[in-house]
Amino acid sequence: QVKLVESGGGLVQPGGSLRLSCAASGIIFSIDAMGWYRQAPGKERESVAGITRGGSTNYADSVKGRFTISRDNAKNTVYLQMNSLKPEDTAVYSCNADGVQYQTRWGALQRDFGAWGQGTQVTVSS
């Protein structure tokens, strides 16, 4: 299976910035799409931003103009640059990878269509 690990979360004041990273581990040949999701206490998980292997992006209306998603295909890593952070951005942020072409430990070529990370906490507060 493909493993994803997020990093970069923390405590920041309103108006500040953070950059989240999510790296996929394993012998990976390609990843079709990667995205960021977040879940605040008492709320359902929502999509934040997504990016295809070719670089096409989409964003939730609440973060447009403030967040930027990018990826480094050579490193199998997706990033989320978060600027002008607001208290309502406080949540656990998780990344997802879809259509991961990888090699198993026995040398078989397979695809993973739903890999998730454990999440990283982002808290925006004075």
Short mmCIF file of N, CA and C in Angstrom, two decimals:
data_model
loop_
_atom_site.label_atom_id
_atom_site.label_comp_id
_atom_site.label_asym_id
_atom_site.label_seq_id
_atom_site.Cartn_x
_atom_site.Cartn_y
_atom_site.Cartn_z
N GLN A 1 0.83 -1.19 0.00
CA GLN A 1 0.00 0.00 0.00
C GLN A 1 0.87 1.25 0.00
N VAL A 2 0.30 2.33 -0.50
CA VAL A 2 0.98 3.61 -0.53
C VAL A 2 0.69 4.35 0.77
N LYS A 3 1.72 4.94 1.36
CA LYS A 3 1.58 5.70 2.59
C LYS A 3 1.81 7.18 2.32
N LEU A 4 0.96 8.02 2.94
CA LEU A 4 1.09 9.47 2.84
C LEU A 4 1.35 10.04 4.22
N VAL A 5 2.26 11.00 4.30
CA VAL A 5 2.60 11.64 5.56
C VAL A 5 2.57 13.15 5.39
N GLU A 6 1.71 13.83 6.16
CA GLU A 6 1.61 15.28 6.12
C GLU A 6 2.54 15.91 7.16
N SER A 7 2.96 17.13 6.88
CA SER A 7 3.78 17.88 7.81
C SER A 7 3.58 19.37 7.56
N GLY A 8 4.00 20.19 8.51
CA GLY A 8 3.96 21.63 8.34
C GLY A 8 2.88 22.35 9.12
N GLY A 9 2.01 21.62 9.79
CA GLY A 9 0.97 22.26 10.58
C GLY A 9 1.53 22.91 11.83
N GLY A 10 0.68 23.71 12.48
CA GLY A 10 1.11 24.38 13.69
C GLY A 10 0.17 25.49 14.07
N LEU A 11 0.63 26.31 15.00
CA LEU A 11 -0.14 27.46 15.49
C LEU A 11 0.36 28.73 14.84
N VAL A 12 -0.56 29.51 14.29
CA VAL A 12 -0.19 30.76 13.62
C VAL A 12 -1.25 31.81 13.93
N GLN A 13 -0.82 33.07 13.96
CA GLN A 13 -1.75 34.17 14.21
C GLN A 13 -2.54 34.51 12.95
N PRO A 14 -3.73 35.10 13.10
CA PRO A 14 -4.49 35.52 11.92
C PRO A 14 -3.65 36.41 11.02
N GLY A 15 -3.75 36.15 9.71
CA GLY A 15 -2.95 36.89 8.75
C GLY A 15 -1.62 36.25 8.44
N GLY A 16 -1.25 35.24 9.19
CA GLY A 16 0.01 34.56 8.99
C GLY A 16 -0.05 33.53 7.89
N SER A 17 1.07 32.82 7.71
CA SER A 17 1.19 31.83 6.64
C SER A 17 1.77 30.53 7.15
N LEU A 18 1.41 29.45 6.48
CA LEU A 18 1.96 28.13 6.71
C LEU A 18 2.05 27.41 5.38
N ARG A 19 3.00 26.48 5.28
CA ARG A 19 3.08 25.63 4.11
C ARG A 19 3.02 24.17 4.55
N LEU A 20 2.02 23.47 4.07
CA LEU A 20 1.86 22.06 4.36
C LEU A 20 2.50 21.22 3.27
N SER A 21 3.04 20.08 3.67
CA SER A 21 3.63 19.15 2.73
C SER A 21 3.03 17.77 2.94
N CYS A 22 2.93 17.01 1.88
CA CYS A 22 2.44 15.64 1.95
C CYS A 22 3.26 14.79 1.00
N ALA A 23 3.99 13.86 1.55
CA ALA A 23 4.86 13.01 0.75
C ALA A 23 4.33 11.58 0.70
N ALA A 24 4.32 11.02 -0.48
CA ALA A 24 3.92 9.63 -0.68
C ALA A 24 5.16 8.75 -0.69
N SER A 25 5.12 7.69 0.09
CA SER A 25 6.26 6.80 0.19
C SER A 25 6.00 5.50 -0.56
N GLY A 26 7.08 4.85 -0.96
CA GLY A 26 6.98 3.62 -1.71
C GLY A 26 7.64 3.76 -3.07
N ILE A 27 7.64 2.67 -3.82
CA ILE A 27 8.18 2.70 -5.17
C ILE A 27 7.05 3.15 -6.09
N ILE A 28 7.00 4.44 -6.35
CA ILE A 28 5.89 5.06 -7.07
C ILE A 28 6.33 5.54 -8.45
N PHE A 29 5.53 5.20 -9.44
CA PHE A 29 5.82 5.61 -10.81
C PHE A 29 5.05 6.86 -11.22
N SER A 30 3.82 7.01 -10.73
CA SER A 30 3.03 8.18 -11.06
C SER A 30 1.84 8.29 -10.13
N ILE A 31 1.32 9.52 -10.00
CA ILE A 31 0.11 9.80 -9.22
C ILE A 31 -0.78 10.69 -10.07
N ASP A 32 -2.01 10.27 -10.31
CA ASP A 32 -2.91 11.03 -11.18
C ASP A 32 -3.32 12.36 -10.55
N ALA A 33 -3.78 12.33 -9.32
CA ALA A 33 -4.26 13.54 -8.67
C ALA A 33 -3.97 13.50 -7.18
N MET A 34 -3.74 14.68 -6.62
CA MET A 34 -3.54 14.80 -5.19
C MET A 34 -4.35 15.99 -4.70
N GLY A 35 -4.79 15.92 -3.46
CA GLY A 35 -5.60 17.00 -2.93
C GLY A 35 -5.48 17.15 -1.44
N TRP A 36 -5.97 18.28 -0.97
CA TRP A 36 -6.00 18.58 0.46
C TRP A 36 -7.44 18.70 0.93
N TYR A 37 -7.71 18.16 2.10
CA TYR A 37 -9.01 18.23 2.74
C TYR A 37 -8.82 18.72 4.17
N ARG A 38 -9.88 19.21 4.77
CA ARG A 38 -9.80 19.64 6.15
C ARG A 38 -11.10 19.34 6.88
N GLN A 39 -10.98 19.16 8.18
CA GLN A 39 -12.13 18.89 9.01
C GLN A 39 -11.99 19.65 10.33
N ALA A 40 -12.93 20.53 10.58
CA ALA A 40 -12.98 21.28 11.83
C ALA A 40 -13.90 20.56 12.81
N PRO A 41 -13.73 20.81 14.12
CA PRO A 41 -14.60 20.17 15.12
C PRO A 41 -16.07 20.40 14.84
N GLY A 42 -16.86 19.33 14.85
CA GLY A 42 -18.28 19.44 14.64
C GLY A 42 -18.72 19.61 13.20
N LYS A 43 -17.78 19.57 12.27
CA LYS A 43 -18.11 19.75 10.86
C LYS A 43 -17.64 18.56 10.03
N GLU A 44 -18.24 18.41 8.86
CA GLU A 44 -17.84 17.36 7.94
C GLU A 44 -16.55 17.74 7.23
N ARG A 45 -15.83 16.72 6.79
CA ARG A 45 -14.61 16.98 6.04
C ARG A 45 -14.96 17.63 4.70
N GLU A 46 -14.21 18.65 4.34
CA GLU A 46 -14.45 19.35 3.10
C GLU A 46 -13.18 19.39 2.25
N SER A 47 -13.37 19.44 0.96
CA SER A 47 -12.24 19.56 0.06
C SER A 47 -11.73 20.99 0.07
N VAL A 48 -10.42 21.14 0.02
CA VAL A 48 -9.79 22.45 0.05
C VAL A 48 -9.19 22.79 -1.30
N ALA A 49 -8.40 21.87 -1.84
CA ALA A 49 -7.73 22.11 -3.12
C ALA A 49 -7.31 20.80 -3.73
N GLY A 50 -7.25 20.74 -5.04
CA GLY A 50 -6.82 19.55 -5.74
C GLY A 50 -5.95 19.92 -6.92
N ILE A 51 -5.11 18.97 -7.34
CA ILE A 51 -4.22 19.20 -8.47
C ILE A 51 -3.99 17.90 -9.21
N THR A 52 -4.05 17.94 -10.53
CA THR A 52 -3.79 16.78 -11.36
C THR A 52 -2.31 16.66 -11.64
N ARG A 53 -1.92 15.52 -12.23
CA ARG A 53 -0.52 15.31 -12.56
C ARG A 53 -0.02 16.37 -13.54
N GLY A 54 -0.91 16.83 -14.41
CA GLY A 54 -0.55 17.84 -15.39
C GLY A 54 -0.54 19.26 -14.86
N GLY A 55 -0.99 19.46 -13.62
CA GLY A 55 -0.94 20.77 -13.02
C GLY A 55 -2.25 21.55 -12.97
N SER A 56 -3.35 20.96 -13.43
CA SER A 56 -4.65 21.63 -13.31
C SER A 56 -5.08 21.66 -11.86
N THR A 57 -5.58 22.81 -11.40
CA THR A 57 -5.93 22.98 -10.00
C THR A 57 -7.37 23.41 -9.81
N ASN A 58 -7.89 23.17 -8.63
CA ASN A 58 -9.19 23.67 -8.23
C ASN A 58 -9.15 23.96 -6.74
N TYR A 59 -9.97 24.93 -6.32
CA TYR A 59 -9.99 25.37 -4.93
C TYR A 59 -11.40 25.56 -4.43
N ALA A 60 -11.56 25.37 -3.14
CA ALA A 60 -12.82 25.72 -2.50
C ALA A 60 -12.95 27.24 -2.51
N ASP A 61 -14.18 27.72 -2.62
CA ASP A 61 -14.40 29.16 -2.67
C ASP A 61 -13.83 29.87 -1.44
N SER A 62 -13.86 29.22 -0.31
CA SER A 62 -13.42 29.84 0.93
C SER A 62 -11.92 30.11 0.99
N VAL A 63 -11.14 29.46 0.11
CA VAL A 63 -9.69 29.63 0.16
C VAL A 63 -9.11 30.23 -1.11
N LYS A 64 -9.94 30.48 -2.11
CA LYS A 64 -9.45 31.06 -3.36
C LYS A 64 -8.77 32.40 -3.11
N GLY A 65 -7.62 32.57 -3.73
CA GLY A 65 -6.87 33.79 -3.57
C GLY A 65 -5.95 33.81 -2.37
N ARG A 66 -6.10 32.84 -1.47
CA ARG A 66 -5.27 32.77 -0.27
C ARG A 66 -4.39 31.53 -0.24
N PHE A 67 -4.91 30.41 -0.73
CA PHE A 67 -4.17 29.15 -0.73
C PHE A 67 -3.70 28.80 -2.13
N THR A 68 -2.56 28.14 -2.22
CA THR A 68 -2.03 27.68 -3.49
C THR A 68 -1.55 26.24 -3.35
N ILE A 69 -2.06 25.36 -4.21
CA ILE A 69 -1.63 23.97 -4.20
C ILE A 69 -0.61 23.76 -5.31
N SER A 70 0.38 22.95 -5.04
CA SER A 70 1.40 22.63 -6.03
C SER A 70 1.91 21.22 -5.76
N ARG A 71 2.67 20.69 -6.70
CA ARG A 71 3.22 19.35 -6.52
C ARG A 71 4.56 19.21 -7.20
N ASP A 72 5.35 18.31 -6.67
CA ASP A 72 6.64 17.96 -7.23
C ASP A 72 6.56 16.49 -7.58
N ASN A 73 6.34 16.19 -8.85
CA ASN A 73 6.15 14.81 -9.27
C ASN A 73 7.38 13.95 -9.02
N ALA A 74 8.56 14.53 -9.15
CA ALA A 74 9.79 13.78 -8.93
C ALA A 74 9.92 13.33 -7.48
N LYS A 75 9.35 14.12 -6.55
CA LYS A 75 9.42 13.79 -5.13
C LYS A 75 8.13 13.17 -4.61
N ASN A 76 7.13 13.00 -5.49
CA ASN A 76 5.83 12.46 -5.10
C ASN A 76 5.26 13.21 -3.90
N THR A 77 5.33 14.52 -3.98
CA THR A 77 4.93 15.38 -2.87
C THR A 77 3.99 16.48 -3.34
N VAL A 78 2.98 16.77 -2.54
CA VAL A 78 2.05 17.86 -2.81
C VAL A 78 2.16 18.87 -1.68
N TYR A 79 2.02 20.15 -2.02
CA TYR A 79 2.15 21.22 -1.05
C TYR A 79 0.89 22.07 -1.02
N LEU A 80 0.68 22.73 0.10
CA LEU A 80 -0.40 23.69 0.22
C LEU A 80 0.15 24.93 0.91
N GLN A 81 0.35 25.99 0.14
CA GLN A 81 0.79 27.25 0.69
C GLN A 81 -0.43 28.02 1.16
N MET A 82 -0.48 28.35 2.44
CA MET A 82 -1.63 29.01 3.02
C MET A 82 -1.22 30.40 3.50
N ASN A 83 -1.79 31.42 2.90
CA ASN A 83 -1.52 32.80 3.26
C ASN A 83 -2.78 33.46 3.80
N SER A 84 -2.60 34.58 4.47
CA SER A 84 -3.73 35.34 5.02
C SER A 84 -4.68 34.44 5.80
N LEU A 85 -4.11 33.64 6.67
CA LEU A 85 -4.91 32.66 7.41
C LEU A 85 -5.91 33.33 8.34
N LYS A 86 -7.07 32.69 8.44
CA LYS A 86 -8.16 33.17 9.27
C LYS A 86 -8.49 32.13 10.34
N PRO A 87 -9.09 32.55 11.45
CA PRO A 87 -9.47 31.58 12.49
C PRO A 87 -10.33 30.44 11.95
N GLU A 88 -11.18 30.71 10.96
CA GLU A 88 -12.04 29.68 10.40
C GLU A 88 -11.28 28.65 9.58
N ASP A 89 -9.99 28.88 9.34
CA ASP A 89 -9.16 27.90 8.66
C ASP A 89 -8.67 26.81 9.62
N THR A 90 -8.90 27.00 10.90
CA THR A 90 -8.48 26.02 11.90
C THR A 90 -9.14 24.67 11.65
N ALA A 91 -8.33 23.63 11.50
CA ALA A 91 -8.84 22.30 11.20
C ALA A 91 -7.68 21.32 11.13
N VAL A 92 -8.02 20.04 11.04
CA VAL A 92 -7.04 19.02 10.73
C VAL A 92 -7.00 18.89 9.22
N TYR A 93 -5.85 19.08 8.64
CA TYR A 93 -5.68 19.02 7.20
C TYR A 93 -5.09 17.67 6.80
N SER A 94 -5.73 17.02 5.84
CA SER A 94 -5.28 15.71 5.37
C SER A 94 -5.08 15.76 3.87
N CYS A 95 -4.18 14.93 3.38
CA CYS A 95 -3.97 14.87 1.94
C CYS A 95 -4.44 13.53 1.40
N ASN A 96 -4.74 13.52 0.11
CA ASN A 96 -5.24 12.34 -0.57
C ASN A 96 -4.52 12.19 -1.90
N ALA A 97 -4.27 10.96 -2.27
CA ALA A 97 -3.67 10.66 -3.57
C ALA A 97 -4.55 9.66 -4.29
N ASP A 98 -4.84 9.94 -5.55
CA ASP A 98 -5.72 9.10 -6.35
C ASP A 98 -4.98 8.62 -7.59
N GLY A 99 -5.20 7.37 -7.94
CA GLY A 99 -4.56 6.82 -9.12
C GLY A 99 -3.05 6.72 -8.98
N VAL A 100 -2.59 6.14 -7.87
CA VAL A 100 -1.17 5.99 -7.62
C VAL A 100 -0.69 4.69 -8.26
N GLN A 101 0.21 4.79 -9.21
CA GLN A 101 0.81 3.62 -9.83
C GLN A 101 2.09 3.31 -9.07
N TYR A 102 2.14 2.12 -8.48
CA TYR A 102 3.28 1.78 -7.65
C TYR A 102 3.65 0.31 -7.80
N GLN A 103 4.80 -0.04 -7.27
CA GLN A 103 5.30 -1.41 -7.31
C GLN A 103 5.27 -1.99 -5.91
N THR A 104 4.69 -3.17 -5.77
CA THR A 104 4.64 -3.84 -4.48
C THR A 104 6.01 -4.38 -4.12
N ARG A 105 6.13 -4.87 -2.89
CA ARG A 105 7.40 -5.41 -2.43
C ARG A 105 7.81 -6.65 -3.22
N TRP A 106 6.85 -7.28 -3.89
CA TRP A 106 7.14 -8.47 -4.67
C TRP A 106 7.33 -8.16 -6.15
N GLY A 107 7.31 -6.90 -6.50
CA GLY A 107 7.59 -6.49 -7.86
C GLY A 107 6.38 -6.34 -8.77
N ALA A 108 5.17 -6.51 -8.25
CA ALA A 108 3.96 -6.37 -9.06
C ALA A 108 3.60 -4.90 -9.22
N LEU A 109 3.07 -4.54 -10.39
CA LEU A 109 2.63 -3.18 -10.65
C LEU A 109 1.15 -3.06 -10.32
N GLN A 110 0.81 -2.13 -9.44
CA GLN A 110 -0.57 -1.94 -9.01
C GLN A 110 -0.93 -0.46 -8.94
N ARG A 111 -2.23 -0.19 -8.74
CA ARG A 111 -2.73 1.17 -8.58
C ARG A 111 -3.53 1.29 -7.30
N ASP A 112 -3.35 2.41 -6.61
CA ASP A 112 -4.10 2.74 -5.41
C ASP A 112 -4.97 3.95 -5.73
N PHE A 113 -6.28 3.82 -5.54
CA PHE A 113 -7.20 4.89 -5.89
C PHE A 113 -7.72 5.68 -4.69
N GLY A 114 -7.16 5.43 -3.52
CA GLY A 114 -7.63 6.15 -2.35
C GLY A 114 -6.69 6.13 -1.17
N ALA A 115 -5.51 6.70 -1.33
CA ALA A 115 -4.54 6.78 -0.24
C ALA A 115 -4.75 8.06 0.57
N TRP A 116 -4.74 7.94 1.88
CA TRP A 116 -4.94 9.07 2.79
C TRP A 116 -3.82 9.16 3.81
N GLY A 117 -3.50 10.39 4.21
CA GLY A 117 -2.57 10.61 5.29
C GLY A 117 -3.31 10.70 6.61
N GLN A 118 -2.56 10.81 7.71
CA GLN A 118 -3.16 10.87 9.04
C GLN A 118 -3.60 12.28 9.43
N GLY A 119 -3.10 13.29 8.75
CA GLY A 119 -3.51 14.65 9.01
C GLY A 119 -2.52 15.43 9.85
N THR A 120 -2.58 16.75 9.70
CA THR A 120 -1.76 17.66 10.49
C THR A 120 -2.63 18.81 10.97
N GLN A 121 -2.47 19.20 12.23
CA GLN A 121 -3.31 20.22 12.83
C GLN A 121 -2.85 21.62 12.45
N VAL A 122 -3.79 22.43 12.01
CA VAL A 122 -3.54 23.85 11.75
C VAL A 122 -4.46 24.65 12.67
N THR A 123 -3.87 25.51 13.48
CA THR A 123 -4.65 26.34 14.40
C THR A 123 -4.31 27.80 14.16
N VAL A 124 -5.32 28.59 13.86
CA VAL A 124 -5.16 30.02 13.61
C VAL A 124 -5.83 30.77 14.75
N SER A 125 -5.03 31.39 15.58
CA SER A 125 -5.56 32.05 16.77
C SER A 125 -4.60 33.13 17.26
N SER A 126 -5.17 34.15 17.91
CA SER A 126 -4.36 35.19 18.52
C SER A 126 -3.89 34.78 19.90
#
